[in-house]
Amino acid sequence: MKCPVCLKTELEARELEPDLFAAVCSDCNGKWISFASYEKWLEGLDGPLPNIDAEPASLTIPEFELARLCPECRRILVKYHVGKEVAFQIDRCGSCAGVWLDDNEWETLRSRNLHDDLNRVFTDHWQAEVARDETRKSLEQIYLKKFGDADYERIREFKDWVDAHEKKNEIISYVRDANPLQF
């Protein structure tokens, strides 16, 4: 099998974790994990590992790159967002379900205990949650820019107070009324 990034380098079998084998590129250190190898490794775990919150990984992500081909069946690999403060995308083959990870991506996933969630990353549910998180972050940046840090913090505190108040609807009506004391 040839590396989907370097294109000419033959991939070499290596053990990533006990009982998890991958085909690794000696030039770019990318890793190809077959579906069968990953499934077998997952079966040997005692259950899902808890995710670990961490600072976002600092990896270089190219702005543009050509489509990659699966080293096993030569189909185009599809990119999936990982989310959970992980900035890179994972390449997966829609035909054989193998996964390509660039240099340090496995290590980043492992450091966050996301390495046992690879199959879930490719689900519609996971990808929808990633999209919702990205939308939330974008909106927060818009509000921060519009209101500034101090005012935005006060607005969030007020919103939290209103949301928890037993008379939430009345308070919102009062705030929205341009002249609440005039009849």
PDB file of C-alpha atoms in Angstrom:
ATOM      1  CA  MET A   1       0.000   0.000   0.000  1.00  0.00           C
ATOM      2  CA  LYS A   2       1.188   3.491  -0.829  1.00  0.00           C
ATOM      3  CA  CYS A   3       0.846   6.580   1.370  1.00  0.00           C
ATOM      4  CA  PRO A   4      -2.143   8.743   0.306  1.00  0.00           C
ATOM      5  CA  VAL A   5      -0.126  11.892   1.143  1.00  0.00           C
ATOM      6  CA  CYS A   6       3.373  11.128  -0.118  1.00  0.00           C
ATOM      7  CA  LEU A   7       1.917   8.989  -2.926  1.00  0.00           C
ATOM      8  CA  LYS A   8       5.059   6.882  -3.483  1.00  0.00           C
ATOM      9  CA  THR A   9       6.126   5.724  -0.024  1.00  0.00           C
ATOM     10  CA  GLU A  10       5.170   2.178   0.931  1.00  0.00           C
ATOM     11  CA  LEU A  11       3.333   1.944   4.245  1.00  0.00           C
ATOM     12  CA  GLU A  12       4.923  -0.223   6.942  1.00  0.00           C
ATOM     13  CA  ALA A  13       3.036  -2.232   9.581  1.00  0.00           C
ATOM     14  CA  ARG A  14       3.483  -0.929  13.138  1.00  0.00           C
ATOM     15  CA  GLU A  15       1.720  -1.354  16.461  1.00  0.00           C
ATOM     16  CA  LEU A  16       0.066   1.909  17.611  1.00  0.00           C
ATOM     17  CA  GLU A  17      -1.395   0.504  20.804  1.00  0.00           C
ATOM     18  CA  PRO A  18      -1.268  -2.988  22.249  1.00  0.00           C
ATOM     19  CA  ASP A  19      -3.153  -5.108  19.693  1.00  0.00           C
ATOM     20  CA  LEU A  20      -3.843  -2.150  17.352  1.00  0.00           C
ATOM     21  CA  PHE A  21      -1.843  -2.269  14.149  1.00  0.00           C
ATOM     22  CA  ALA A  22      -1.598   0.401  11.484  1.00  0.00           C
ATOM     23  CA  ALA A  23       0.227   0.932   8.222  1.00  0.00           C
ATOM     24  CA  VAL A  24       2.565   3.893   8.797  1.00  0.00           C
ATOM     25  CA  CYS A  25       4.369   6.149   6.317  1.00  0.00           C
ATOM     26  CA  SER A  26       8.056   6.507   7.165  1.00  0.00           C
ATOM     27  CA  ASP A  27       8.184   9.910   5.422  1.00  0.00           C
ATOM     28  CA  CYS A  28       5.146  11.836   6.745  1.00  0.00           C
ATOM     29  CA  ASN A  29       4.353   9.591   9.753  1.00  0.00           C
ATOM     30  CA  GLY A  30       0.723   9.300   8.648  1.00  0.00           C
ATOM     31  CA  LYS A  31      -1.185   6.219   9.787  1.00  0.00           C
ATOM     32  CA  TRP A  32      -3.683   4.005   7.979  1.00  0.00           C
ATOM     33  CA  ILE A  33      -5.921   2.060  10.346  1.00  0.00           C
ATOM     34  CA  SER A  34      -8.049  -0.601   8.723  1.00  0.00           C
ATOM     35  CA  PHE A  35     -11.623  -1.030   9.890  1.00  0.00           C
ATOM     36  CA  ALA A  36     -11.011  -4.661  10.854  1.00  0.00           C
ATOM     37  CA  SER A  37      -7.917  -3.830  12.915  1.00  0.00           C
ATOM     38  CA  TYR A  38      -9.698  -0.992  14.726  1.00  0.00           C
ATOM     39  CA  GLU A  39     -12.813  -3.089  15.454  1.00  0.00           C
ATOM     40  CA  LYS A  40     -10.682  -5.927  16.832  1.00  0.00           C
ATOM     41  CA  TRP A  41      -8.821  -3.477  19.083  1.00  0.00           C
ATOM     42  CA  LEU A  42     -12.086  -1.928  20.350  1.00  0.00           C
ATOM     43  CA  GLU A  43     -13.429  -5.378  21.261  1.00  0.00           C
ATOM     44  CA  GLY A  44     -10.416  -5.862  23.533  1.00  0.00           C
ATOM     45  CA  LEU A  45     -11.108  -2.674  25.531  1.00  0.00           C
ATOM     46  CA  ASP A  46     -13.050  -2.817  28.791  1.00  0.00           C
ATOM     47  CA  GLY A  47     -15.475  -0.192  27.498  1.00  0.00           C
ATOM     48  CA  PRO A  48     -15.388   3.350  26.191  1.00  0.00           C
ATOM     49  CA  LEU A  49     -12.763   5.579  27.698  1.00  0.00           C
ATOM     50  CA  PRO A  50     -13.857   8.943  29.163  1.00  0.00           C
ATOM     51  CA  ASN A  51     -13.007  11.950  27.002  1.00  0.00           C
ATOM     52  CA  ILE A  52     -10.459  14.358  28.440  1.00  0.00           C
ATOM     53  CA  ASP A  53     -10.846  18.119  28.041  1.00  0.00           C
ATOM     54  CA  ALA A  54      -7.682  19.826  26.896  1.00  0.00           C
ATOM     55  CA  GLU A  55      -6.397  22.876  25.112  1.00  0.00           C
ATOM     56  CA  PRO A  56      -6.831  22.745  21.337  1.00  0.00           C
ATOM     57  CA  ALA A  57      -4.000  20.942  19.590  1.00  0.00           C
ATOM     58  CA  SER A  58      -1.592  23.059  17.616  1.00  0.00           C
ATOM     59  CA  LEU A  59      -1.283  21.240  14.314  1.00  0.00           C
ATOM     60  CA  THR A  60      -0.578  22.737  10.917  1.00  0.00           C
ATOM     61  CA  ILE A  61      -3.657  22.347   8.764  1.00  0.00           C
ATOM     62  CA  PRO A  62      -3.201  23.024   5.046  1.00  0.00           C
ATOM     63  CA  GLU A  63      -5.715  25.435   3.533  1.00  0.00           C
ATOM     64  CA  PHE A  64      -5.921  23.458   0.318  1.00  0.00           C
ATOM     65  CA  GLU A  65      -4.958  19.964  -0.588  1.00  0.00           C
ATOM     66  CA  LEU A  66      -5.844  17.480  -3.267  1.00  0.00           C
ATOM     67  CA  ALA A  67      -8.274  14.665  -2.538  1.00  0.00           C
ATOM     68  CA  ARG A  68      -6.595  11.668  -0.997  1.00  0.00           C
ATOM     69  CA  LEU A  69      -7.108   8.121  -2.188  1.00  0.00           C
ATOM     70  CA  CYS A  70      -7.611   5.113   0.040  1.00  0.00           C
ATOM     71  CA  PRO A  71      -4.413   3.058   0.159  1.00  0.00           C
ATOM     72  CA  GLU A  72      -6.482  -0.159   0.218  1.00  0.00           C
ATOM     73  CA  CYS A  73      -9.190   0.287  -2.432  1.00  0.00           C
ATOM     74  CA  ARG A  74      -8.125   3.573  -4.130  1.00  0.00           C
ATOM     75  CA  ARG A  75     -11.479   5.316  -3.495  1.00  0.00           C
ATOM     76  CA  ILE A  76     -11.542   8.984  -2.475  1.00  0.00           C
ATOM     77  CA  LEU A  77     -11.205   9.562   1.273  1.00  0.00           C
ATOM     78  CA  VAL A  78     -13.882  11.763   2.864  1.00  0.00           C
ATOM     79  CA  LYS A  79     -12.960  14.314   5.550  1.00  0.00           C
ATOM     80  CA  TYR A  80     -14.831  14.381   8.863  1.00  0.00           C
ATOM     81  CA  HIS A  81     -14.516  17.030  11.570  1.00  0.00           C
ATOM     82  CA  VAL A  82     -13.499  15.645  14.950  1.00  0.00           C
ATOM     83  CA  GLY A  83     -14.789  18.563  17.050  1.00  0.00           C
ATOM     84  CA  LYS A  84     -14.378  18.567  20.839  1.00  0.00           C
ATOM     85  CA  GLU A  85     -11.685  21.288  20.535  1.00  0.00           C
ATOM     86  CA  VAL A  86      -9.721  19.157  18.069  1.00  0.00           C
ATOM     87  CA  ALA A  87      -8.930  21.317  15.047  1.00  0.00           C
ATOM     88  CA  PHE A  88      -8.138  18.684  12.429  1.00  0.00           C
ATOM     89  CA  GLN A  89     -10.266  16.465  10.241  1.00  0.00           C
ATOM     90  CA  ILE A  90     -10.017  12.710   9.811  1.00  0.00           C
ATOM     91  CA  ASP A  91      -9.986  11.064   6.384  1.00  0.00           C
ATOM     92  CA  ARG A  92     -12.158   7.968   6.008  1.00  0.00           C
ATOM     93  CA  CYS A  93     -12.858   5.637   3.125  1.00  0.00           C
ATOM     94  CA  GLY A  94     -16.566   5.247   2.413  1.00  0.00           C
ATOM     95  CA  SER A  95     -15.938   1.883   0.783  1.00  0.00           C
ATOM     96  CA  CYS A  96     -13.675  -0.106   3.134  1.00  0.00           C
ATOM     97  CA  ALA A  97     -14.141   2.186   6.218  1.00  0.00           C
ATOM     98  CA  GLY A  98     -10.400   2.510   6.851  1.00  0.00           C
ATOM     99  CA  VAL A  99      -9.101   5.723   8.430  1.00  0.00           C
ATOM    100  CA  TRP A 100      -6.100   7.913   7.544  1.00  0.00           C
ATOM    101  CA  LEU A 101      -4.535   9.997  10.309  1.00  0.00           C
ATOM    102  CA  ASP A 102      -1.824  12.550   9.610  1.00  0.00           C
ATOM    103  CA  ASP A 103       1.256  12.940  11.804  1.00  0.00           C
ATOM    104  CA  ASN A 104       0.385  13.393  15.526  1.00  0.00           C
ATOM    105  CA  GLU A 105      -3.371  13.062  14.999  1.00  0.00           C
ATOM    106  CA  TRP A 106      -3.519   9.627  16.663  1.00  0.00           C
ATOM    107  CA  GLU A 107      -1.463  10.957  19.558  1.00  0.00           C
ATOM    108  CA  THR A 108      -3.796  13.956  19.923  1.00  0.00           C
ATOM    109  CA  LEU A 109      -6.871  11.723  19.857  1.00  0.00           C
ATOM    110  CA  ARG A 110      -5.275   9.378  22.383  1.00  0.00           C
ATOM    111  CA  SER A 111      -4.331  12.258  24.709  1.00  0.00           C
ATOM    112  CA  ARG A 112      -8.020  13.256  24.763  1.00  0.00           C
ATOM    113  CA  ASN A 113      -9.289   9.645  24.988  1.00  0.00           C
ATOM    114  CA  LEU A 114     -11.068  10.161  21.692  1.00  0.00           C
ATOM    115  CA  HIS A 115      -9.126   7.370  19.991  1.00  0.00           C
ATOM    116  CA  ASP A 116     -11.796   4.852  20.960  1.00  0.00           C
ATOM    117  CA  ASP A 117     -14.516   7.077  19.415  1.00  0.00           C
ATOM    118  CA  LEU A 118     -13.329   6.984  15.799  1.00  0.00           C
ATOM    119  CA  ASN A 119     -16.390   5.074  14.584  1.00  0.00           C
ATOM    120  CA  ARG A 120     -18.705   7.579  16.282  1.00  0.00           C
ATOM    121  CA  VAL A 121     -16.930  10.565  14.658  1.00  0.00           C
ATOM    122  CA  PHE A 122     -18.301   9.435  11.294  1.00  0.00           C
ATOM    123  CA  THR A 123     -21.961   9.338  12.397  1.00  0.00           C
ATOM    124  CA  ASP A 124     -24.534  11.961  11.439  1.00  0.00           C
ATOM    125  CA  HIS A 125     -25.200  12.619  15.137  1.00  0.00           C
ATOM    126  CA  TRP A 126     -21.534  13.393  15.903  1.00  0.00           C
ATOM    127  CA  GLN A 127     -21.133  15.582  12.810  1.00  0.00           C
ATOM    128  CA  ALA A 128     -24.355  17.499  13.650  1.00  0.00           C
ATOM    129  CA  GLU A 129     -23.036  18.169  17.160  1.00  0.00           C
ATOM    130  CA  VAL A 130     -19.738  19.415  15.716  1.00  0.00           C
ATOM    131  CA  ALA A 131     -21.681  21.777  13.422  1.00  0.00           C
ATOM    132  CA  ARG A 132     -23.764  23.056  16.380  1.00  0.00           C
ATOM    133  CA  ASP A 133     -20.602  23.678  18.412  1.00  0.00           C
ATOM    134  CA  GLU A 134     -19.007  25.592  15.540  1.00  0.00           C
ATOM    135  CA  THR A 135     -22.159  27.700  15.151  1.00  0.00           C
ATOM    136  CA  ARG A 136     -22.201  28.461  18.899  1.00  0.00           C
ATOM    137  CA  LYS A 137     -18.566  29.547  18.788  1.00  0.00           C
ATOM    138  CA  SER A 138     -19.168  31.749  15.742  1.00  0.00           C
ATOM    139  CA  LEU A 139     -22.156  33.423  17.381  1.00  0.00           C
ATOM    140  CA  GLU A 140     -20.206  33.991  20.577  1.00  0.00           C
ATOM    141  CA  GLN A 141     -17.459  35.732  18.589  1.00  0.00           C
ATOM    142  CA  ILE A 142     -20.060  37.924  16.876  1.00  0.00           C
ATOM    143  CA  TYR A 143     -21.585  38.906  20.231  1.00  0.00           C
ATOM    144  CA  LEU A 144     -18.187  39.545  21.800  1.00  0.00           C
ATOM    145  CA  LYS A 145     -17.275  41.819  18.917  1.00  0.00           C
ATOM    146  CA  LYS A 146     -20.636  43.599  19.026  1.00  0.00           C
ATOM    147  CA  PHE A 147     -20.855  44.143  22.808  1.00  0.00           C
ATOM    148  CA  GLY A 148     -17.285  43.853  24.077  1.00  0.00           C
ATOM    149  CA  ASP A 149     -16.072  41.504  26.798  1.00  0.00           C
ATOM    150  CA  ALA A 150     -17.507  43.289  29.846  1.00  0.00           C
ATOM    151  CA  ASP A 151     -20.976  43.964  28.432  1.00  0.00           C
ATOM    152  CA  TYR A 152     -21.247  40.508  26.920  1.00  0.00           C
ATOM    153  CA  GLU A 153     -20.416  38.962  30.302  1.00  0.00           C
ATOM    154  CA  ARG A 154     -23.128  41.082  31.976  1.00  0.00           C
ATOM    155  CA  ILE A 155     -25.637  40.102  29.287  1.00  0.00           C
ATOM    156  CA  ARG A 156     -24.842  36.410  29.818  1.00  0.00           C
ATOM    157  CA  GLU A 157     -25.224  36.774  33.588  1.00  0.00           C
ATOM    158  CA  PHE A 158     -28.572  38.523  33.118  1.00  0.00           C
ATOM    159  CA  LYS A 159     -29.728  35.842  30.683  1.00  0.00           C
ATOM    160  CA  ASP A 160     -28.758  33.070  33.110  1.00  0.00           C
ATOM    161  CA  TRP A 161     -30.686  34.859  35.878  1.00  0.00           C
ATOM    162  CA  VAL A 162     -33.760  35.319  33.667  1.00  0.00           C
ATOM    163  CA  ASP A 163     -33.668  31.719  32.429  1.00  0.00           C
ATOM    164  CA  ALA A 164     -33.644  30.417  36.014  1.00  0.00           C
ATOM    165  CA  HIS A 165     -36.354  32.821  37.285  1.00  0.00           C
ATOM    166  CA  GLU A 166     -39.881  31.558  37.938  1.00  0.00           C
ATOM    167  CA  LYS A 167     -41.317  34.661  36.220  1.00  0.00           C
ATOM    168  CA  LYS A 168     -39.127  34.399  33.153  1.00  0.00           C
ATOM    169  CA  ASN A 169     -41.869  35.199  30.624  1.00  0.00           C
ATOM    170  CA  GLU A 170     -43.027  38.290  32.526  1.00  0.00           C
ATOM    171  CA  ILE A 171     -39.470  39.617  32.832  1.00  0.00           C
ATOM    172  CA  ILE A 172     -38.856  39.121  29.104  1.00  0.00           C
ATOM    173  CA  SER A 173     -42.124  40.920  28.298  1.00  0.00           C
ATOM    174  CA  TYR A 174     -41.144  43.809  30.539  1.00  0.00           C
ATOM    175  CA  VAL A 175     -37.672  44.117  28.975  1.00  0.00           C
ATOM    176  CA  ARG A 176     -39.051  43.965  25.425  1.00  0.00           C
ATOM    177  CA  ASP A 177     -41.763  46.590  26.068  1.00  0.00           C
ATOM    178  CA  ALA A 178     -40.503  50.005  24.936  1.00  0.00           C
ATOM    179  CA  ASN A 179     -42.631  51.832  27.549  1.00  0.00           C
ATOM    180  CA  PRO A 180     -43.552  49.306  30.240  1.00  0.00           C
ATOM    181  CA  LEU A 181     -44.909  51.904  32.689  1.00  0.00           C
ATOM    182  CA  GLN A 182     -47.096  53.793  30.234  1.00  0.00           C
ATOM    183  CA  PHE A 183     -50.649  52.719  29.476  1.00  0.00           C
TER     184      PHE A 183
END
